[in-house]
Amino acid sequence: MPAETFEFQVEARQLLQMMIHSIYSNKDVFLRELISNSSDALDKLRLETLRDDQLDVDASDLHIAIDADRETRTLTVRDNGIGMTHDEVVELIGTIANSGTAKFVQELREAKDSSASEELIGQFGVGFYSSFMVADEVTLLTRRAGEETGTRWQSDGEGTYTVETVDDAPQGTSVTLRLKPEDTEDKLFDYTSPWKIREIVKRYSDFITWPIRMAAATGEEGAEDPGTETVNSMKALWARSKDSVTAEEYSELYKHISHDWTEPLETIRMQAEGTFEYQALLFLPSHAPQDLFMQDHKRGVQLYVKRVFIMDDCEALMPTYLRFVKGVVDAQDLSLNVSREILQQDRQIEMMRRRLVKKVLSTVKDMRSSDPEKYGTFWKEFGRVLKEGLLQDFENRDAILEICSFASTQDEEGLTTLRSYVERMKEGQEQIFYMTGESRAAMESSPHMEAFRAKGFEVLLLTDPVDEVWVQSVPEFDGKQLQSIAKGEVDLDTDEEKKEVEAEREKQQQEYAGLLTWMTEQLGEHVKEVRLSSRLTVSPACIVSDTHDVTPALENMYRAMGQEVPHVKRILELNPSHALISGLKKAHAAGAGEQGATAELAETAELVHGLALLSDGGELSDPSRFSRLMADRLERTL
Ligand SMILES: Nc1ncnc2c1ncn2[C@@H]1O[C@H](COP(=O)(O)OP(=O)(O)OP(=O)(O)O)[C@@H](O)[C@H]1O
C-alpha cells in the first residue's frame, strides 16, 4: 500500500512549529520523553501478557535500546513494548488529545519572551513532539503486539506526515531521528555521542524499571551481552533508603509520571510495614494543570504491585479533591491481576487511602508553618480544589479547614487562616463572619459590610465558586459558628450597647410599622419581607437572604448545572437613619389614603428595592422600567 499523507491537526501544527524553532533551551529532554513513552509501552505490554495468556508475544526480554549512528547522524530509540496500530498512530501522533491544548497553544503564542514560553512548555510537556527540537525528520516504525503488519509514520514537522503499512516491522516501536547539525551555542549537542547519551539517560531516566541498552563503550566489562551495556540502574526510588535518593532523582521520577517538565513543589514518602506492606512516593506539583477542573481530569497516582506497574490514575487511592497529587504507591500483597473494581471494594486499599490522605494534608499543614512561601504557591494553585474536600470528606473536614486560607478585611493583600481569625476575634464575638461574592472590591463596597466595618469586625472574603457551596455545609470551626454577613439578622452590639439603643429601636419599630407593612405588600411579588436593618450605616437599603435560604449565587450555580431550583424570595432591609428612608416614612404617613400620592410612593418603594438589588450585584426584574422611573425622578431635580 502506498504511503498516505495526512495533515496535522491545527494545534499540533502550531506546537510543532514552536518545537522546530526550538523555544525550549534544554533540548536534552527529548530523549527523556522518548524513553518515557517506551517505558510506558513496556508496562502496557507486560500488563497485557498478565491479563491475556493467549497473546502471542515474546515478553521474555523487554527492554529499550538506543542506537546512534555518527555517519548518518541518526539516533534511534527502540522498544519491544505494546506498539501501536495504524489507527492509533494517526490518532495519537497526528493529534494532541490532551484537553486544554488549544488554550495552551494560544497562551504560548501570546507569551512575550522566551522565558515565558519556556515556563509554559514546562507546565505542559509535549512528549513525542519534543523530538523536533533536535531532529529535522522523525520516523516512527511500530507494530502492535498481536498484529501482523506494522506502520511507518514519517514527518519533517512542517504540516503533513505520511503513514504507510509495512510487512516486516518488529513488534514494538522505534523512533529514528535525523538529527539537526550540532550547534552547542543553541544547546544542540551531538546526540550521537555515546558519552552524551549516557549522561542524559543517567540524569533523567536512571529509575526507569526497564533496561536501557546501548552499544558498550569499547573494552567495557560486565555487559550482559557482549557489545551492549545497560545504562540505567533500574532501581525503584521508593524502594531505596531515603538518604540515598537525591532531590534531582525524585524530580525526574515526578516528571516521568506527571508529564510535567517543571520541578515538583513537595515530595512525600511513606512506608507501611506489617500485614499490609506498601511504599508510597507522592508529589505535590508546583502548578495546576490546565485541565484540573475539566470533567475528565484523571487522578495522578499510579499503582504498582511488587515493583510491577499495574495502573495509572488509581482512583481508589486518592479522593477527587486531591486529584492533583502525583506519585506511585507500591503494594506488596495485591494480586498482579487486581482490577479497578476490586480495588474500590478492598478494605485494605481503603485504609491505605485514608493514611495517604492524612499524610498529604499533614504535609501541607507542616509546609504552611515551615515554608509559608511554598504553602502560598500551593494554595494559589490548588486551594480551590482542596476546598472541594470540605464537601466530600467529612472525616478530614477539620484538617482541611486548618490548612485553608482566605482573603479578609483585616489584610488588604495577604490571606489568613481560620485559626488566626479566631485568635483575633473581638471580645464577646461568637461567630466567624464571612461574605461570598465575585470579587473583593465588590464585597468591600457592599452595604452588608457597613456595620461590620463601623464596629471593626473582621470579615472573611470568599470569592471562589466552591465557597458558595461548602459554607452551606460547614457549620463551624473550633466551636465558632460560621456566619454570612448577608444572611439573617445581624446583632453586633454588646449587651451595654443593646441596652442603650433598645428604647430607640422600639421607637423606630413603632414609627416604621406602617411603612414596613405597606412596603412588604407593595413589593410582595419580589421580596419576602421588608424590615429595619441594623447592618447599614451609609446606604439606604440592602437585600439579605434568610438564615437558611439558598443564596442567589448558589441558585444560579445549580441552574447552570441543569438542576431545577425554585426562586427564593429575599428580604429588603431599610436603614432608618438614612434621609431617603425617613422621608419615605413621612410621605407614607402624610399621603395615606390619597390615590395620586400612593402611586408615586409605590414607585419610590420600587426604586429603593432596585437600588438595593443593584448594590448587591443582583439583577433587576425589569431594568428598562427602573431606568425610566429613575430618569423621571432625576429630571425633577433639575
Ligand atoms: N514508544 C511508544 N510505544 C507505544 N505507544 C507510544 C509510544 N510513544 C508514544 N506512544 C503513544 O502516543 C501517545 C502520545 O505520545 P506523546 O509523547 O505525544 O504524549 P504522552 O506521552 O501521552 O503525554 P505527554 O505529551 O504529556 O508526554 C502516547 O500516549 C502513547 O499512547
XYZ file of C-alpha atoms and ligand atoms in Angstrom:
669
model
C 0.000 0.000 0.000
C 1.436 3.431 -0.899
C 2.093 5.941 1.837
C -0.873 8.170 2.683
C -0.290 11.810 3.501
C -2.169 13.440 6.381
C -2.281 16.954 7.733
C -1.566 17.689 11.361
C -4.448 18.989 13.408
C -4.187 22.792 13.784
C -2.957 22.818 17.377
C -0.475 20.063 16.654
C 0.900 22.034 13.734
C 1.336 25.155 15.773
C 3.008 23.246 18.551
C 5.361 21.570 16.113
C 6.366 24.896 14.619
C 7.353 26.054 18.046
C 9.327 22.904 18.630
C 11.147 23.232 15.317
C 12.041 26.796 16.123
C 13.019 25.461 19.435
C 11.834 27.725 22.176
C 12.908 25.356 24.900
C 16.517 25.754 25.857
C 17.073 22.343 27.420
C 16.858 20.193 24.324
C 18.308 17.116 26.045
C 14.845 16.338 27.406
C 13.672 14.930 24.046
C 15.451 11.679 24.955
C 13.784 11.526 28.342
C 10.414 11.879 26.610
C 11.094 9.099 24.104
C 12.367 6.789 26.860
C 9.373 7.662 28.984
C 6.989 6.682 26.149
C 8.899 3.441 25.601
C 8.782 2.627 29.279
C 5.003 3.147 29.324
C 4.694 0.897 26.249
C 6.657 -1.859 28.003
C 4.485 -1.515 31.130
C 1.399 -1.874 28.988
C 2.696 -4.960 27.227
C 3.606 -6.657 30.478
C 0.134 -5.994 31.827
C -1.464 -7.303 28.693
C 0.507 -10.550 28.888
C -0.582 -10.913 32.507
C -4.230 -10.475 31.603
C -4.339 -12.285 28.292
C -2.443 -15.557 28.178
C -3.497 -16.109 24.553
C -1.478 -13.101 23.419
C 1.217 -14.370 21.128
C 4.203 -12.231 22.043
C 7.660 -12.855 23.333
C 7.850 -10.817 26.522
C 10.959 -12.528 27.863
C 13.382 -9.708 27.186
C 11.511 -6.425 27.410
C 13.878 -3.508 27.070
C 14.705 -0.192 25.462
C 17.634 0.140 23.056
C 19.350 3.294 21.879
C 21.392 3.221 18.676
C 23.373 6.129 17.426
C 24.958 6.380 14.008
C 27.569 9.078 13.696
C 27.920 8.636 9.937
C 24.283 9.216 9.069
C 23.675 11.445 12.145
C 20.688 9.398 13.222
C 19.570 8.341 16.654
C 17.057 5.533 17.256
C 15.156 4.739 20.435
C 13.586 1.295 20.198
C 11.380 -0.736 22.487
C 9.686 -4.103 22.192
C 6.621 -2.879 24.049
C 2.935 -2.751 23.147
C 3.343 -0.841 19.856
C 0.547 0.960 18.017
C -1.963 0.026 15.333
C -2.294 2.080 12.165
C -5.285 3.959 13.584
C -3.583 4.592 16.889
C -0.632 6.139 15.095
C -2.901 8.549 13.242
C -4.930 9.290 16.340
C -2.174 9.539 18.937
C 0.670 11.018 16.969
C -1.213 13.235 14.497
C -3.411 14.946 17.073
C -2.925 16.070 20.616
C -5.630 14.575 22.723
C -4.798 16.440 25.903
C -7.691 18.681 26.825
C -6.627 22.270 27.216
C -4.127 22.078 24.338
C -5.809 24.779 22.306
C -5.715 27.192 25.217
C -2.132 26.255 25.921
C -1.025 26.845 22.341
C -2.715 30.220 22.348
C -1.001 31.248 25.577
C 2.253 30.053 24.139
C 1.852 32.211 21.058
C 0.981 35.189 23.177
C 3.907 34.688 25.553
C 6.100 37.719 25.179
C 9.566 36.405 25.804
C 11.325 33.110 25.610
C 11.417 32.517 29.354
C 7.632 32.834 29.493
C 7.262 30.325 26.644
C 9.733 28.038 28.313
C 7.746 28.070 31.512
C 4.572 27.257 29.609
C 6.145 24.399 27.683
C 7.446 23.137 31.010
C 3.987 23.154 32.504
C 2.507 21.288 29.628
C 5.182 18.889 28.411
C 4.932 17.974 24.774
C 6.158 14.372 24.756
C 6.926 12.873 21.394
C 6.860 16.229 19.605
C 9.902 17.391 21.526
C 11.932 15.243 19.068
C 11.529 18.074 16.596
C 13.714 20.274 18.780
C 16.715 18.223 17.713
C 15.630 16.483 14.508
C 14.566 17.692 11.086
C 12.910 14.407 10.265
C 11.346 11.827 12.546
C 10.421 8.277 11.539
C 8.355 6.044 13.763
C 8.059 2.362 12.949
C 5.677 0.360 15.066
C 3.771 -2.910 15.281
C 1.085 -3.523 17.852
C 1.548 -6.731 19.888
C -0.625 -9.444 18.344
C -0.945 -7.690 14.936
C 0.578 -8.962 11.709
C 1.513 -5.754 9.963
C 3.247 -2.662 11.142
C 3.020 1.071 10.408
C 5.617 3.608 9.418
C 4.987 7.260 10.252
C 7.278 9.974 8.981
C 7.355 13.753 9.125
C 9.600 16.773 8.909
C 7.171 18.546 11.248
C 6.134 21.041 8.589
C 2.408 20.465 8.396
C 1.987 16.964 6.989
C 3.028 13.427 7.818
C 2.921 10.188 5.906
C 1.673 6.848 7.120
C 2.223 3.522 5.375
C 1.680 -0.106 6.179
C 4.812 -2.258 6.336
C 5.069 -6.023 6.483
C 8.319 -6.567 8.242
C 8.199 -4.330 11.317
C 9.435 -5.855 14.558
C 6.919 -5.802 17.424
C 7.132 -2.601 19.459
C 8.145 0.870 18.420
C 11.265 2.515 17.134
C 11.683 6.234 16.714
C 14.512 7.361 14.446
C 15.627 10.966 14.440
C 17.590 12.558 11.652
C 19.486 14.985 13.803
C 19.900 18.665 13.069
C 23.511 19.851 12.784
C 25.248 20.265 16.096
C 25.086 23.804 17.462
C 26.385 23.964 21.006
C 25.653 27.663 21.284
C 21.979 26.842 20.878
C 22.413 23.886 23.300
C 22.020 21.489 20.411
C 24.626 18.904 21.321
C 25.989 15.942 19.442
C 23.326 13.390 20.320
C 25.194 10.637 18.514
C 27.916 10.814 21.138
C 27.705 7.747 23.442
C 29.032 9.899 26.250
C 26.247 12.461 25.835
C 23.557 9.781 25.567
C 24.793 8.024 28.691
C 24.833 11.300 30.570
C 21.239 12.111 29.597
C 19.960 8.638 30.457
C 21.699 8.664 33.829
C 20.390 12.092 34.634
C 16.783 11.744 33.551
C 15.892 8.110 33.264
C 18.008 6.148 35.708
C 14.997 4.881 37.692
C 13.180 3.518 34.627
C 12.428 -0.068 35.593
C 13.276 -1.474 32.142
C 16.852 -1.899 30.922
C 18.009 0.885 28.626
C 20.733 -0.591 26.465
C 23.273 0.867 24.130
C 26.473 -0.225 22.422
C 29.092 -0.839 25.078
C 31.943 1.552 25.290
C 34.914 -0.338 23.868
C 36.647 -2.524 26.376
C 33.902 -2.126 28.993
C 33.436 -5.166 31.157
C 30.376 -6.701 32.752
C 27.954 -6.126 29.893
C 25.369 -8.926 29.862
C 25.518 -9.129 26.096
C 28.945 -8.642 24.612
C 28.701 -5.420 22.738
C 25.848 -3.849 24.731
C 25.562 -2.363 28.170
C 22.637 -1.346 30.371
C 22.963 2.316 31.165
C 20.345 2.805 33.898
C 20.366 1.331 37.390
C 16.626 0.424 37.192
C 16.165 0.916 40.908
C 12.725 1.994 42.044
C 13.307 5.178 44.026
C 10.589 4.367 46.552
C 12.381 1.149 47.439
C 15.686 2.880 48.134
C 16.550 4.314 51.522
C 15.541 7.943 51.953
C 19.022 9.383 52.231
C 20.322 7.592 49.154
C 17.950 9.405 46.774
C 18.767 12.909 45.607
C 16.237 15.671 45.034
C 17.126 15.576 41.360
C 16.269 11.879 41.128
C 12.883 12.453 42.753
C 12.273 15.302 40.401
C 12.965 13.163 37.325
C 10.613 10.438 38.513
C 7.996 13.093 39.075
C 8.446 14.358 35.527
C 8.157 10.831 34.151
C 4.863 10.102 35.867
C 3.280 13.526 35.637
C 4.308 14.520 32.092
C 5.167 17.847 33.672
C 8.547 19.389 32.910
C 8.762 21.608 35.957
C 10.031 20.688 39.418
C 7.604 19.298 41.988
C 6.741 21.569 44.889
C 6.977 18.865 47.537
C 7.963 15.216 47.776
C 6.224 12.921 50.248
C 7.462 9.467 51.212
C 5.583 6.898 53.214
C 6.224 3.390 54.225
C 3.902 0.930 55.942
C 5.054 -2.374 57.314
C 3.221 -5.272 58.889
C 0.336 -7.228 57.456
C -0.282 -4.903 54.531
C 3.001 -3.597 53.340
C 3.367 -0.721 50.911
C 5.557 2.176 49.939
C 4.338 5.463 48.610
C 6.178 8.268 46.909
C 3.887 11.216 46.293
C 4.436 14.646 44.805
C 2.648 17.964 45.040
C 3.145 19.740 41.706
C 4.213 23.371 41.634
C 1.397 24.461 39.336
C -2.111 23.372 38.457
C -2.556 21.665 35.075
C -4.827 23.336 32.534
C -7.460 20.642 32.779
C -7.725 20.407 36.564
C -11.345 21.473 36.511
C -12.390 19.506 33.472
C -14.749 16.591 33.851
C -12.325 14.001 32.563
C -9.364 15.059 34.668
C -7.603 11.933 35.864
C -6.152 11.342 39.265
C -2.405 11.176 39.366
C -1.385 8.196 41.479
C -0.036 5.051 39.869
C -0.375 1.662 41.458
C 2.484 -0.820 41.409
C 2.424 -4.295 42.873
C 5.862 -5.573 43.938
C 7.605 -3.112 41.564
C 5.364 -4.025 38.632
C 3.333 -1.205 37.153
C -0.383 -2.029 37.377
C -2.348 1.113 36.564
C -2.357 4.862 36.080
C -4.827 7.235 37.753
C -5.745 4.841 40.503
C -8.946 6.465 41.777
C -9.159 4.105 44.719
C -6.031 5.697 46.191
C -6.876 9.401 46.110
C -10.159 11.251 46.547
C -11.126 13.660 43.744
C -10.291 16.720 45.791
C -6.656 15.544 45.852
C -6.619 14.741 42.138
C -3.573 16.951 41.634
C -1.344 14.691 43.784
C 1.002 12.639 41.604
C 3.072 9.642 42.510
C 3.465 5.954 42.985
C 2.076 3.511 45.504
C 3.712 0.107 45.528
C 1.786 -2.557 47.449
C 3.339 -5.902 48.326
C 0.304 -8.065 48.878
C -2.025 -7.448 45.971
C -2.522 -9.719 43.010
C -0.941 -8.579 39.760
C -4.361 -9.107 38.204
C -6.120 -6.712 40.523
C -8.839 -4.682 38.786
C -10.220 -1.211 39.456
C -13.492 -2.708 40.684
C -11.774 -4.946 43.209
C -9.656 -2.047 44.455
C -12.745 0.074 45.057
C -14.108 -2.512 47.447
C -10.937 -3.647 49.158
C -10.817 -2.743 52.841
C -7.057 -2.591 52.972
C -6.932 -0.281 49.996
C -9.469 1.875 51.776
C -7.214 2.015 54.847
C -4.229 2.816 52.698
C -6.130 5.645 51.024
C -7.102 7.088 54.378
C -3.495 7.112 55.509
C -2.304 8.661 52.250
C -4.910 11.416 52.503
C -3.960 12.212 56.087
C -0.310 12.293 55.130
C -0.917 14.713 52.248
C -2.977 17.021 54.479
C -0.428 16.962 57.284
C 2.365 17.679 54.796
C 0.525 20.795 53.642
C -0.012 21.810 57.246
C 3.699 21.441 58.033
C 4.561 23.311 54.866
C 2.440 26.202 55.999
C 4.392 26.639 59.192
C 7.851 25.753 57.908
C 7.759 27.407 54.494
C 4.916 29.925 54.122
C 6.039 30.977 50.663
C 5.844 27.416 49.369
C 2.469 26.982 51.024
C 1.385 30.236 49.333
C 2.210 28.720 45.933
C 0.387 25.538 46.848
C -2.687 27.403 47.956
C -2.770 29.655 44.908
C -2.619 26.638 42.607
C -4.690 24.069 44.458
C -6.704 25.806 47.168
C -9.842 25.812 45.066
C -9.648 22.052 44.541
C -8.750 21.273 48.110
C -11.834 23.115 49.339
C -13.967 20.577 47.444
C -12.845 18.222 50.202
C -14.939 20.179 52.697
C -17.936 18.752 50.880
C -16.616 15.285 50.187
C -14.510 14.216 53.108
C -16.307 14.501 56.391
C -13.638 12.606 58.278
C -10.941 15.133 57.387
C -13.046 18.262 57.402
C -11.277 19.819 60.369
C -7.857 19.002 58.956
C -8.840 20.634 55.662
C -10.252 23.715 57.396
C -6.950 24.046 59.254
C -4.988 24.377 56.023
C -7.379 26.666 54.156
C -6.536 30.325 53.616
C -8.897 33.178 52.882
C -8.837 36.824 51.966
C -10.021 39.025 54.787
C -10.893 42.632 55.534
C -8.071 42.546 58.073
C -5.373 42.323 55.410
C -5.524 44.052 52.052
C -3.228 41.681 50.234
C -2.346 38.597 52.213
C -4.516 35.688 53.215
C -5.473 34.500 56.644
C -6.338 31.166 58.208
C -9.403 30.409 60.288
C -7.161 29.770 63.262
C -5.621 33.224 63.131
C -9.048 34.752 62.551
C -10.252 33.088 65.742
C -7.211 34.371 67.623
C -8.018 37.920 66.515
C -11.742 37.753 67.358
C -13.016 40.664 69.419
C -14.071 40.145 72.981
C -17.587 38.821 73.053
C -17.520 37.878 69.359
C -19.034 34.441 68.978
C -19.082 33.915 65.235
C -16.706 33.856 62.287
C -18.085 36.356 59.789
C -17.719 35.868 56.071
C -19.137 37.128 52.855
C -19.257 35.375 49.485
C -19.118 37.282 46.225
C -17.490 37.688 42.877
C -14.663 39.982 43.817
C -13.018 41.504 46.818
C -13.744 45.012 45.575
C -17.470 44.362 45.172
C -17.707 42.851 48.634
C -15.771 45.637 50.282
C -18.145 48.269 48.964
C -21.239 46.204 49.662
C -23.822 47.703 52.047
C -23.637 44.471 54.056
C -20.167 45.401 55.139
C -21.118 48.776 56.634
C -21.917 47.875 60.222
C -19.057 45.366 60.370
C -16.618 47.996 59.210
C -18.044 50.624 61.531
C -17.734 48.308 64.510
C -14.344 46.898 63.492
C -15.344 43.263 62.961
C -13.145 41.238 60.626
C -14.937 39.598 57.684
C -13.550 36.801 55.503
C -13.987 37.499 51.795
C -14.714 34.343 49.835
C -14.541 34.597 46.047
C -14.229 31.034 44.704
C -17.420 29.465 43.317
C -16.838 26.449 45.568
C -17.014 28.747 48.608
C -20.714 29.326 47.960
C -21.255 25.624 48.320
C -19.085 24.500 51.203
C -20.160 27.290 53.532
C -23.645 25.761 53.376
C -22.450 22.536 54.880
C -19.692 23.534 57.286
C -21.382 24.894 60.383
C -18.384 25.827 62.496
C -14.670 25.903 63.085
C -13.180 25.397 66.525
C -16.596 25.743 68.135
C -17.243 29.083 66.407
C -20.183 29.255 64.058
C -19.562 30.467 60.524
C -21.947 33.300 59.756
C -22.605 35.013 56.435
C -22.926 38.775 56.834
C -25.505 38.791 54.060
C -27.843 36.356 55.775
C -30.293 36.561 58.641
C -30.394 39.300 61.259
C -27.222 40.962 62.413
C -26.538 41.650 66.020
C -23.184 43.238 66.624
C -23.987 45.238 69.748
C -22.569 44.412 73.147
C -25.045 43.964 75.998
C -24.384 47.514 77.112
C -24.870 48.952 73.666
C -28.036 46.922 73.347
C -29.440 48.491 76.480
C -28.594 51.936 75.164
C -30.258 51.501 71.801
C -33.144 49.307 72.906
C -35.536 52.149 73.580
C -34.575 53.854 70.318
C -35.113 50.617 68.378
C -38.519 50.045 69.823
C -39.496 53.573 68.983
C -38.289 53.151 65.404
C -40.157 49.866 65.073
C -43.371 51.573 66.048
C -42.776 54.580 63.833
C -41.925 52.488 60.821
C -44.521 49.753 61.333
C -46.964 51.293 58.874
C -44.351 51.811 56.149
C -42.921 48.312 56.570
C -46.308 46.602 56.287
C -47.231 48.695 53.298
C -43.906 48.095 51.524
C -43.998 44.351 52.213
C -47.359 44.319 50.492
C -46.256 46.540 47.604
C -43.116 44.538 46.871
C -44.603 41.179 47.825
C -44.012 39.750 44.374
C -40.259 40.250 44.769
C -39.459 40.145 48.481
C -40.397 38.008 51.443
C -40.346 40.849 53.933
C -39.334 44.479 54.376
C -37.728 45.200 57.745
C -35.451 47.657 59.540
C -31.752 46.974 59.342
C -29.043 47.027 61.954
C -26.296 46.368 59.415
C -26.468 49.640 57.475
C -24.776 52.897 58.351
C -24.434 54.641 54.972
C -26.695 53.003 52.367
C -30.480 53.443 52.392
C -31.299 49.761 51.905
C -29.892 46.328 51.250
C -31.004 42.860 50.250
C -30.341 39.903 52.547
C -31.099 36.196 52.492
C -32.961 34.426 55.229
C -30.711 32.376 57.527
C -31.331 29.012 55.891
C -32.115 30.098 52.360
C -30.056 29.361 49.299
C -28.129 32.424 48.115
C -28.775 33.799 44.592
C -25.235 32.858 43.512
C -25.844 29.272 44.566
C -29.242 29.311 42.908
C -27.527 30.361 39.654
C -24.893 27.679 40.061
C -27.486 24.942 40.452
C -29.319 26.238 37.376
C -26.084 26.271 35.377
C -25.666 22.603 36.314
C -29.140 21.913 34.943
C -30.902 21.483 38.295
C -34.391 22.812 38.847
C -34.427 25.193 41.813
C -37.341 27.346 42.873
C -36.662 31.068 43.051
C -36.136 32.100 46.668
C -37.516 35.495 47.697
C -35.177 37.620 49.802
C -35.554 40.278 52.465
C -35.299 44.041 51.935
C -33.731 45.861 54.871
C -34.115 49.627 55.330
C -31.771 51.989 57.104
C -33.967 54.188 59.375
C -31.173 56.738 59.782
C -30.989 57.437 56.077
C -32.813 60.561 54.896
C -34.392 58.733 51.963
C -35.980 56.166 54.269
C -37.154 58.611 56.930
C -38.537 60.804 54.108
C -40.356 57.821 52.709
C -41.857 57.136 56.109
C -43.077 60.724 56.384
C -44.536 60.741 52.879
C -46.289 57.465 53.561
C -47.806 58.750 56.803
C -48.893 62.016 55.191
C -50.277 60.607 51.954
C -52.053 57.525 53.299
C -55.398 57.329 51.557
C -54.684 59.713 48.709
C -54.559 57.859 45.435
C -52.092 60.009 43.425
C -49.631 60.204 46.296
C -49.811 56.435 46.838
C -48.920 55.686 43.228
C -45.895 57.970 43.440
C -44.849 56.396 46.707
C -45.156 52.904 45.260
C -42.683 53.910 42.558
C -40.278 55.179 45.217
C -40.540 51.860 47.060
C -39.794 50.070 43.810
C -36.759 52.285 43.202
C -35.414 51.666 46.723
C -35.726 47.930 46.120
C -33.987 48.279 42.733
C -31.111 50.248 44.262
C -30.638 47.633 46.964
C -30.579 44.891 44.347
C -28.017 46.722 42.225
C -25.660 47.357 45.104
C -25.796 43.643 45.860
C -24.767 42.863 42.275
C -28.209 41.390 41.617
C -30.351 41.615 38.506
C -33.392 43.872 38.178
C -36.546 42.102 37.047
C -37.434 44.972 34.677
C -34.337 47.132 34.020
C -35.950 49.420 31.444
C -38.805 50.294 33.784
C -36.270 51.024 36.516
C -34.279 53.401 34.323
C -37.432 55.145 33.115
C -38.567 55.779 36.694
C -35.093 56.889 37.662
C -34.748 59.292 34.709
C -38.117 60.785 35.571
C -37.007 61.412 39.161
C -33.684 62.914 38.107
C -35.416 65.222 35.678
C -37.438 66.622 38.507
C -34.321 67.516 40.495
C -33.091 69.908 37.775
N 7.033 4.022 22.121
C 5.702 4.010 22.109
N 5.015 2.855 22.122
C 3.669 2.822 22.122
N 2.902 3.911 22.110
C 3.518 5.105 22.084
C 4.934 5.235 22.080
N 5.243 6.540 22.039
C 4.062 7.223 22.056
N 3.026 6.371 22.088
C 1.584 6.683 22.131
O 1.402 8.004 21.655
C 0.783 8.828 22.660
C 1.270 10.256 22.551
O 2.603 10.350 22.994
P 3.181 11.716 23.487
O 4.573 11.520 23.955
O 2.999 12.733 22.408
O 2.226 12.131 24.653
P 2.022 11.481 26.093
O 3.191 10.634 26.442
O 0.681 10.850 26.153
O 1.921 12.750 27.014
P 2.897 13.990 27.100
O 2.646 14.821 25.900
O 2.462 14.712 28.306
O 4.271 13.443 27.186
C 1.125 8.129 23.972
O 0.165 8.420 24.969
C 1.094 6.657 23.557
O -0.227 6.160 23.569
